[in-house]
Amino acid sequence: MKLSRRKFLAASGGAFAAAVAAANLTSLKAVAESGHGDAQTGEKGEKHIASSCEMCVNKCGFYAHVVNGRIKKLNPNPRFFKSRAMLCARGNAGAEEPYNPERLKTPLVRDGERGSNKWRKISYEEAFQIVAQKLAEAKTKYENRSSVAFFSSEGLQEGSFQMLAQTYGSLNTVRHPSLCLSSTIQGWSSVYGVYPDADLANAMFVVMPGANRAEALVTPDSMDFLRYRPKGQQLVVLDPRFTNTAAKADKWYPVKPATDMAFMLAMINVIINEELYNKDFVANMTEGFDELKAHVQQYTPEWAEKECEIPADEIKWCAREFAKYAPRSVIYPGRRTSWYVDDVAFRRACAIIPALCGCWDVPGGIVPKSGVPLKNPDIMYPFYDMVEERLDVESFGEFDNNLPDDARKEAGLPTDSVAYLGEKDGSWIRFREAVLRGEPYPVKMMMVYKQNFVEAAPNRAKTLKMMEMMDFICMIDIQMSDTAFYADLVIPESTYLERWDVVHSLAGIWPIATFRQACIEPVYQTKSMFEITGGIVDEMLKIPELWDDTDEEELEYFKEDFVEAILHAPIQDYIKYQVSGFENGYEKLLKDGVIYKTDQGVYGQSAKPGYRFKTRSGKIELTNVKYPDKGLDALPVYRRARQPKDGQFRFILGRHGWNTHTGTQNNEFLWEIQKENTLWINSKEALKLGIKNGDRVVVKSSVGEQTVKAEVTEKIRPDCVFYAHGFGRVSKGMSLVYQKGASQAAILEDYIEPISGNAAMHETFVTVSKA
Amino acid sequence: MKRKAVMALTVVLILAFAVATAFAAGNERKGKRTWKKSCRTACHDGSQASNLSPVSKTQAQWKALFDAEHAKIDAAHKAKNVAIDGLQASDWEDMFEYLKGHALDSDQPETCG
Ligand code: HEM
Ligand code: SF4
């Protein structure tokens, strides 16, 4: 639908104007500078407001219990069936966020060297003027809008930030997936055309390679296997660490790192050679079975045992059990799969197993995600002349990908580019490489929305070097993250309890849509990203140089249809439009916090013969059809990864249930649970090195070193070490964790999985010695 | 995927190559623009005609529709008495590049969030 101002308002209706006006009453706003002290808003009484959590990506629904304008407690929303009506420890601790003494309260402009922590307070209006001015300068100087990079992380307000990026016209948007899950998306999509879910509420046999669902919470999976697993469900966990997920498993295989693919290929070998596969399903739904059969003959369980150190008999048992319970059997696709440089091939191998056994789109199997239908306006941004192609595209590839020196580099992987780059996401590591070289054109300014890449991306020293090259860095966040700490301008966003956010459909087996409404007034008169974008765009429109490479008439439409009709209208109008396909959609949202078509699992849309999958052949591709066009293996080929030499350990990553990435460690409630991280080191190895529990040790890689306390344990293999993410911080604005414990980014080397562009973060070897 | 040998090219040559690929057959960015303006928001958002987006068709289907100077698209519109004027041959090429590049079975990976 084309959104002219008239049409847009007509579609969303004006009935809620009064409610909106009430929510925006500035007379109610007062500031409590005393942190946990009283944030008196003058509001009296008690209420329960439906909204959704932003302490991690799951967006669980809650009712905020608000007393006299202050959050008293967050209670789970019983209608939020995606989380099985759960609110986790982090979700509860979110109540602290608006009152955190160190949260950002006012825009800050740098008043000293970068990173000197010297700031001057300014108004939002001044901040918007600075950004608009800097954007104009970049455009005039480089005559290329892509010289400004826009970094962001997912969330209900990310769309507002993307509106700013598109208004400016840069093609260099760099999102989080290439530091997280782009390899598993690519790997599973290479078989099914989509990245599906696993139905843990109904599966009888579950293989989880590495995923730690008991601690790295993903709803509903974490709840389903911990609390709602069907009677008799068997869980097999492959992990070099004894995680809490392993503790809940029926079998734990401490797999040798970087060899998981051998295990999967041997499972395929057994399933095919023992004829345990679903012959009808394979014949009707898949492509390339014969090639796969021939290919896996080399991968016997006995061969795999030597690679992955899981006994051949166990592999055979797994394959037979998997087939026995099919179609209620799954290999869990996983989420943060930024592990190895051949991760896409590994995920392909995982994805092939359920396809062989017909565990597709049925209860208990692997199921494609469904969504809730929402309306979203087609915004027509101006078309600019001064725009260059993305910096990290293949055609600009003139440098080596960082691949370790082993068999994987020899063959099968692109050495000079990313094979399938996401056009909005990009590839973080490759992007940084291109910026550092300044080729094929300079990127000199960064707009960053909540992506704390200083601590999230491998090789921190390189990231800081990239930031040094910038003319200007603007960060929008709720706290002084490490990236904000090195920025020139920091703009605070309201916390999720203080803002209205647009509706998102949370796709999955049980699709549900949610949004946010302000539970309390902004404690420090902060703004949402939607309002920040509106403010910056208004300032941009005052600078003629910003608009001289586009068509005048189109610009007028843009002003009317987007700036006036959307940015200048209350965000509630946008929300109303999104749910206008539902009867009383907006009222339902306000009351229930959610909107959905059904609360039952959605199965079977793509399980019928003749269904066209989004693959090149239209079928489930056991042998990939398009990969060979790019010189890639059509089938998962096992190539031996290098392993640590004597005195070295592989550094592996993982998560806890009480922190989300680098975002929550400075929350006082969560900090009570863990105040610094510790290095897990196997007891035998510790003994060899003379390291005792609690000793301070130096962990050193080729790119950096960190000092941290040792935790001597049997819960990790002798060939690897681990510490949790989010500690050893460089921002003085996060004083609880500033220089407490050790940083991952500081010691991780920057390898890349070059099919998806994902970072490969389990390829770094370190030495450990007493400090 | 270019292999090592090709990488020895100078930056200048590669830049020239990049520009060439971006503009030779069509310009996706321009194509997206034309598609949105002249087709999608005009009618094909489900308001006046079918809800059509790049993923509505496979690459092969888009090719069939755009082949022979988009004869099949013209026929579909003629049948409904719809006239599409003012588009240059290059506009159609750009649109085709965009639609093909984002088709149901295109190389664009799914994303997150
Ligand atoms: C250059 C821009 C356009 C392109 C590329 C385009 C493309 C197409 C295609 C591919 C079809 C066949 C649909 C199918 O086979 O599934 C079609 C049908 C049709 N188009 Fe367009 N179209 C454009 C502009 C328009 C406009 C501006 C209108 C309205 C004034 C319109 C109205 C229709 C109608 C009524 C049909 C037949 C029934 C239907 O699919 O809804 N088209 N168009
Ligand atoms: S899993 Fe926990 S932190 Fe994440 S959205 Fe749900 S309640 Fe919030």
Short mmCIF file of N, CA and C in Angstrom, two decimals, chain A residues 662-756:
data_model
loop_
_atom_site.label_atom_id
_atom_site.label_comp_id
_atom_site.label_asym_id
_atom_site.label_seq_id
_atom_site.Cartn_x
_atom_site.Cartn_y
_atom_site.Cartn_z
N THR A 662 27.27 -8.88 25.53
CA THR A 662 28.00 -7.94 26.38
C THR A 662 27.06 -6.90 26.98
N GLY A 663 25.75 -7.16 26.89
CA GLY A 663 24.79 -6.12 27.20
C GLY A 663 24.34 -6.00 28.65
N THR A 664 24.52 -7.04 29.44
CA THR A 664 23.82 -7.07 30.73
C THR A 664 24.74 -7.15 31.95
N GLN A 665 26.05 -7.23 31.73
CA GLN A 665 26.95 -7.46 32.87
C GLN A 665 26.95 -6.32 33.87
N ASN A 666 26.61 -5.12 33.41
CA ASN A 666 26.63 -3.98 34.33
C ASN A 666 25.28 -3.78 35.03
N ASN A 667 24.37 -4.70 34.80
CA ASN A 667 23.09 -4.68 35.53
C ASN A 667 23.38 -5.19 36.94
N GLU A 668 23.00 -4.40 37.93
CA GLU A 668 23.42 -4.73 39.30
C GLU A 668 22.86 -6.07 39.80
N PHE A 669 21.62 -6.39 39.38
CA PHE A 669 21.04 -7.65 39.83
C PHE A 669 21.82 -8.84 39.26
N LEU A 670 22.16 -8.74 37.97
CA LEU A 670 22.84 -9.86 37.32
C LEU A 670 24.30 -9.95 37.75
N TRP A 671 24.86 -8.81 38.03
CA TRP A 671 26.25 -8.77 38.49
C TRP A 671 26.40 -9.54 39.81
N GLU A 672 25.31 -9.54 40.59
CA GLU A 672 25.34 -10.31 41.84
C GLU A 672 25.60 -11.80 41.56
N ILE A 673 25.14 -12.28 40.41
CA ILE A 673 25.31 -13.71 40.10
C ILE A 673 26.75 -14.01 39.69
N GLN A 674 27.32 -13.15 38.85
CA GLN A 674 28.69 -13.37 38.41
C GLN A 674 29.42 -12.04 38.31
N LYS A 675 30.50 -11.90 39.05
CA LYS A 675 31.19 -10.62 39.10
C LYS A 675 32.40 -10.57 38.17
N GLU A 676 32.95 -11.70 37.86
CA GLU A 676 33.98 -11.75 36.82
C GLU A 676 34.02 -13.15 36.24
N ASN A 677 34.63 -13.30 35.08
CA ASN A 677 34.65 -14.64 34.49
C ASN A 677 35.93 -15.37 34.91
N THR A 678 35.94 -16.67 34.69
CA THR A 678 37.09 -17.49 35.08
C THR A 678 37.44 -18.40 33.90
N LEU A 679 38.70 -18.76 33.83
CA LEU A 679 39.16 -19.64 32.75
C LEU A 679 38.95 -21.09 33.16
N TRP A 680 38.09 -21.79 32.41
CA TRP A 680 37.94 -23.23 32.64
C TRP A 680 39.15 -23.92 32.05
N ILE A 681 39.86 -24.67 32.90
CA ILE A 681 40.99 -25.45 32.40
C ILE A 681 40.94 -26.83 33.04
N ASN A 682 41.19 -27.83 32.22
CA ASN A 682 41.10 -29.21 32.67
C ASN A 682 42.12 -29.48 33.78
N SER A 683 41.70 -30.24 34.79
CA SER A 683 42.55 -30.43 35.97
C SER A 683 43.91 -31.04 35.65
N LYS A 684 43.94 -31.99 34.73
CA LYS A 684 45.25 -32.61 34.42
C LYS A 684 46.21 -31.60 33.81
N GLU A 685 45.65 -30.80 32.90
CA GLU A 685 46.50 -29.79 32.25
C GLU A 685 46.95 -28.74 33.27
N ALA A 686 46.04 -28.38 34.16
CA ALA A 686 46.38 -27.39 35.18
C ALA A 686 47.51 -27.91 36.04
N LEU A 687 47.43 -29.16 36.39
CA LEU A 687 48.47 -29.77 37.22
C LEU A 687 49.83 -29.67 36.52
N LYS A 688 49.83 -30.02 35.22
CA LYS A 688 51.07 -29.94 34.44
C LYS A 688 51.67 -28.54 34.49
N LEU A 689 50.79 -27.54 34.45
CA LEU A 689 51.25 -26.16 34.40
C LEU A 689 51.42 -25.55 35.79
N GLY A 690 51.15 -26.35 36.81
CA GLY A 690 51.27 -25.85 38.18
C GLY A 690 50.22 -24.80 38.52
N ILE A 691 49.05 -24.91 37.87
CA ILE A 691 48.00 -23.92 38.10
C ILE A 691 46.96 -24.50 39.07
N LYS A 692 46.65 -23.73 40.09
CA LYS A 692 45.64 -24.17 41.05
C LYS A 692 44.38 -23.32 40.89
N ASN A 693 43.29 -23.86 41.39
CA ASN A 693 42.02 -23.15 41.35
C ASN A 693 42.19 -21.75 41.94
N GLY A 694 41.74 -20.74 41.23
CA GLY A 694 41.80 -19.38 41.75
C GLY A 694 43.11 -18.65 41.42
N ASP A 695 44.10 -19.36 40.89
CA ASP A 695 45.35 -18.68 40.47
C ASP A 695 45.04 -17.71 39.34
N ARG A 696 45.78 -16.64 39.28
CA ARG A 696 45.65 -15.75 38.13
C ARG A 696 46.58 -16.26 37.02
N VAL A 697 45.99 -16.34 35.82
CA VAL A 697 46.76 -16.88 34.70
C VAL A 697 46.70 -15.92 33.50
N VAL A 698 47.71 -16.01 32.66
CA VAL A 698 47.73 -15.21 31.43
C VAL A 698 47.33 -16.12 30.27
N VAL A 699 46.34 -15.69 29.52
CA VAL A 699 45.89 -16.43 28.35
C VAL A 699 46.33 -15.62 27.13
N LYS A 700 47.09 -16.26 26.26
CA LYS A 700 47.73 -15.48 25.21
C LYS A 700 47.51 -16.10 23.83
N SER A 701 47.11 -15.28 22.89
CA SER A 701 46.99 -15.73 21.49
C SER A 701 47.92 -14.88 20.64
N SER A 702 47.81 -15.03 19.32
CA SER A 702 48.70 -14.24 18.46
C SER A 702 48.27 -12.77 18.40
N VAL A 703 47.05 -12.46 18.86
CA VAL A 703 46.59 -11.07 18.73
C VAL A 703 46.45 -10.34 20.06
N GLY A 704 46.56 -11.05 21.17
CA GLY A 704 46.42 -10.35 22.44
C GLY A 704 46.53 -11.29 23.61
N GLU A 705 46.54 -10.71 24.80
CA GLU A 705 46.55 -11.55 26.00
C GLU A 705 45.67 -10.94 27.07
N GLN A 706 45.20 -11.80 27.97
CA GLN A 706 44.33 -11.38 29.05
C GLN A 706 44.73 -12.13 30.31
N THR A 707 44.50 -11.48 31.45
CA THR A 707 44.77 -12.14 32.72
C THR A 707 43.44 -12.42 33.40
N VAL A 708 43.33 -13.62 33.96
CA VAL A 708 42.03 -14.06 34.48
C VAL A 708 42.27 -15.14 35.53
N LYS A 709 41.30 -15.33 36.41
CA LYS A 709 41.41 -16.40 37.41
C LYS A 709 41.14 -17.76 36.80
N ALA A 710 41.87 -18.76 37.23
CA ALA A 710 41.66 -20.11 36.71
C ALA A 710 40.58 -20.82 37.50
N GLU A 711 39.78 -21.58 36.77
CA GLU A 711 38.81 -22.48 37.40
C GLU A 711 39.18 -23.88 36.95
N VAL A 712 39.85 -24.60 37.83
CA VAL A 712 40.35 -25.92 37.47
C VAL A 712 39.19 -26.91 37.57
N THR A 713 38.93 -27.61 36.46
CA THR A 713 37.69 -28.40 36.41
C THR A 713 37.83 -29.62 35.51
N GLU A 714 37.01 -30.61 35.81
CA GLU A 714 36.90 -31.80 34.94
C GLU A 714 35.88 -31.55 33.83
N LYS A 715 35.23 -30.41 33.87
CA LYS A 715 34.10 -30.19 32.97
C LYS A 715 34.52 -29.70 31.57
N ILE A 716 35.81 -29.78 31.27
CA ILE A 716 36.26 -29.39 29.93
C ILE A 716 37.37 -30.33 29.48
N ARG A 717 37.40 -30.59 28.19
CA ARG A 717 38.44 -31.47 27.63
C ARG A 717 39.82 -30.86 27.87
N PRO A 718 40.83 -31.71 27.86
CA PRO A 718 42.19 -31.18 28.09
C PRO A 718 42.71 -30.31 26.95
N ASP A 719 42.12 -30.45 25.73
CA ASP A 719 42.71 -29.71 24.60
C ASP A 719 42.10 -28.33 24.39
N CYS A 720 41.18 -27.91 25.28
CA CYS A 720 40.64 -26.57 25.10
C CYS A 720 40.43 -25.85 26.43
N VAL A 721 40.27 -24.56 26.34
CA VAL A 721 39.97 -23.74 27.50
C VAL A 721 38.81 -22.82 27.13
N PHE A 722 38.18 -22.28 28.16
CA PHE A 722 36.97 -21.48 27.93
C PHE A 722 36.86 -20.40 28.99
N TYR A 723 36.41 -19.21 28.60
CA TYR A 723 35.83 -18.30 29.60
C TYR A 723 34.63 -17.57 28.99
N ALA A 724 33.76 -17.07 29.86
CA ALA A 724 32.49 -16.50 29.41
C ALA A 724 32.71 -15.13 28.78
N HIS A 725 31.73 -14.75 27.99
CA HIS A 725 31.72 -13.50 27.24
C HIS A 725 31.31 -12.34 28.16
N GLY A 726 31.81 -11.15 27.86
CA GLY A 726 31.23 -9.94 28.47
C GLY A 726 32.01 -9.37 29.64
N PHE A 727 33.22 -9.89 29.89
CA PHE A 727 34.02 -9.35 31.00
C PHE A 727 35.33 -8.76 30.45
N GLY A 728 36.11 -8.22 31.38
CA GLY A 728 37.36 -7.59 30.94
C GLY A 728 37.08 -6.39 30.05
N ARG A 729 36.14 -5.55 30.47
CA ARG A 729 35.64 -4.49 29.61
C ARG A 729 36.57 -3.28 29.57
N VAL A 730 36.52 -2.55 28.48
CA VAL A 730 37.36 -1.36 28.36
C VAL A 730 36.61 -0.06 28.64
N SER A 731 35.29 -0.15 28.80
CA SER A 731 34.53 1.07 29.06
C SER A 731 34.49 1.39 30.55
N LYS A 732 34.93 2.60 30.87
CA LYS A 732 34.86 3.03 32.27
C LYS A 732 33.43 3.36 32.67
N GLY A 733 32.56 3.42 31.69
CA GLY A 733 31.16 3.69 31.97
C GLY A 733 30.39 2.44 32.37
N MET A 734 31.10 1.33 32.50
CA MET A 734 30.47 0.11 33.01
C MET A 734 31.33 -0.36 34.18
N SER A 735 31.27 0.40 35.23
CA SER A 735 32.29 0.26 36.27
C SER A 735 32.25 -1.10 36.97
N LEU A 736 31.10 -1.77 36.96
CA LEU A 736 31.05 -3.06 37.66
C LEU A 736 31.95 -4.09 36.99
N VAL A 737 32.12 -3.98 35.69
CA VAL A 737 32.91 -4.99 34.99
C VAL A 737 34.12 -4.39 34.26
N TYR A 738 34.37 -3.12 34.49
CA TYR A 738 35.54 -2.48 33.86
C TYR A 738 36.82 -3.19 34.34
N GLN A 739 37.54 -3.76 33.37
CA GLN A 739 38.78 -4.49 33.67
C GLN A 739 38.60 -5.60 34.71
N LYS A 740 37.40 -6.14 34.81
CA LYS A 740 37.15 -7.28 35.70
C LYS A 740 37.10 -8.54 34.83
N GLY A 741 37.96 -9.49 35.13
CA GLY A 741 37.98 -10.70 34.32
C GLY A 741 38.60 -10.44 32.96
N ALA A 742 38.29 -11.32 32.01
CA ALA A 742 39.00 -11.27 30.73
C ALA A 742 38.04 -11.10 29.56
N SER A 743 38.54 -10.43 28.53
CA SER A 743 37.76 -10.17 27.31
C SER A 743 38.03 -11.24 26.27
N GLN A 744 36.97 -11.68 25.59
CA GLN A 744 37.15 -12.62 24.48
C GLN A 744 37.69 -11.89 23.25
N ALA A 745 37.11 -10.72 22.96
CA ALA A 745 37.47 -10.00 21.74
C ALA A 745 38.97 -9.72 21.69
N ALA A 746 39.58 -9.53 22.87
CA ALA A 746 40.99 -9.16 22.90
C ALA A 746 41.90 -10.29 22.42
N ILE A 747 41.48 -11.55 22.61
CA ILE A 747 42.40 -12.63 22.23
C ILE A 747 41.92 -13.44 21.02
N LEU A 748 40.70 -13.22 20.57
CA LEU A 748 40.21 -14.00 19.42
C LEU A 748 40.87 -13.54 18.13
N GLU A 749 41.36 -14.50 17.36
CA GLU A 749 41.90 -14.19 16.03
C GLU A 749 40.72 -14.12 15.05
N ASP A 750 40.92 -13.38 13.97
CA ASP A 750 39.77 -13.09 13.12
C ASP A 750 39.71 -13.96 11.87
N TYR A 751 39.37 -15.23 12.09
CA TYR A 751 39.15 -16.14 10.96
C TYR A 751 37.73 -15.97 10.44
N ILE A 752 37.53 -16.42 9.21
CA ILE A 752 36.23 -16.22 8.57
C ILE A 752 35.73 -17.51 7.93
N GLU A 753 34.43 -17.74 8.04
CA GLU A 753 33.77 -18.83 7.32
C GLU A 753 33.34 -18.21 6.00
N PRO A 754 34.00 -18.54 4.91
CA PRO A 754 33.83 -17.70 3.72
C PRO A 754 32.64 -18.05 2.83
N ILE A 755 31.84 -19.04 3.19
CA ILE A 755 30.62 -19.26 2.39
C ILE A 755 29.53 -18.32 2.88
N SER A 756 29.42 -18.19 4.20
CA SER A 756 28.38 -17.32 4.78
C SER A 756 28.93 -15.96 5.20
#
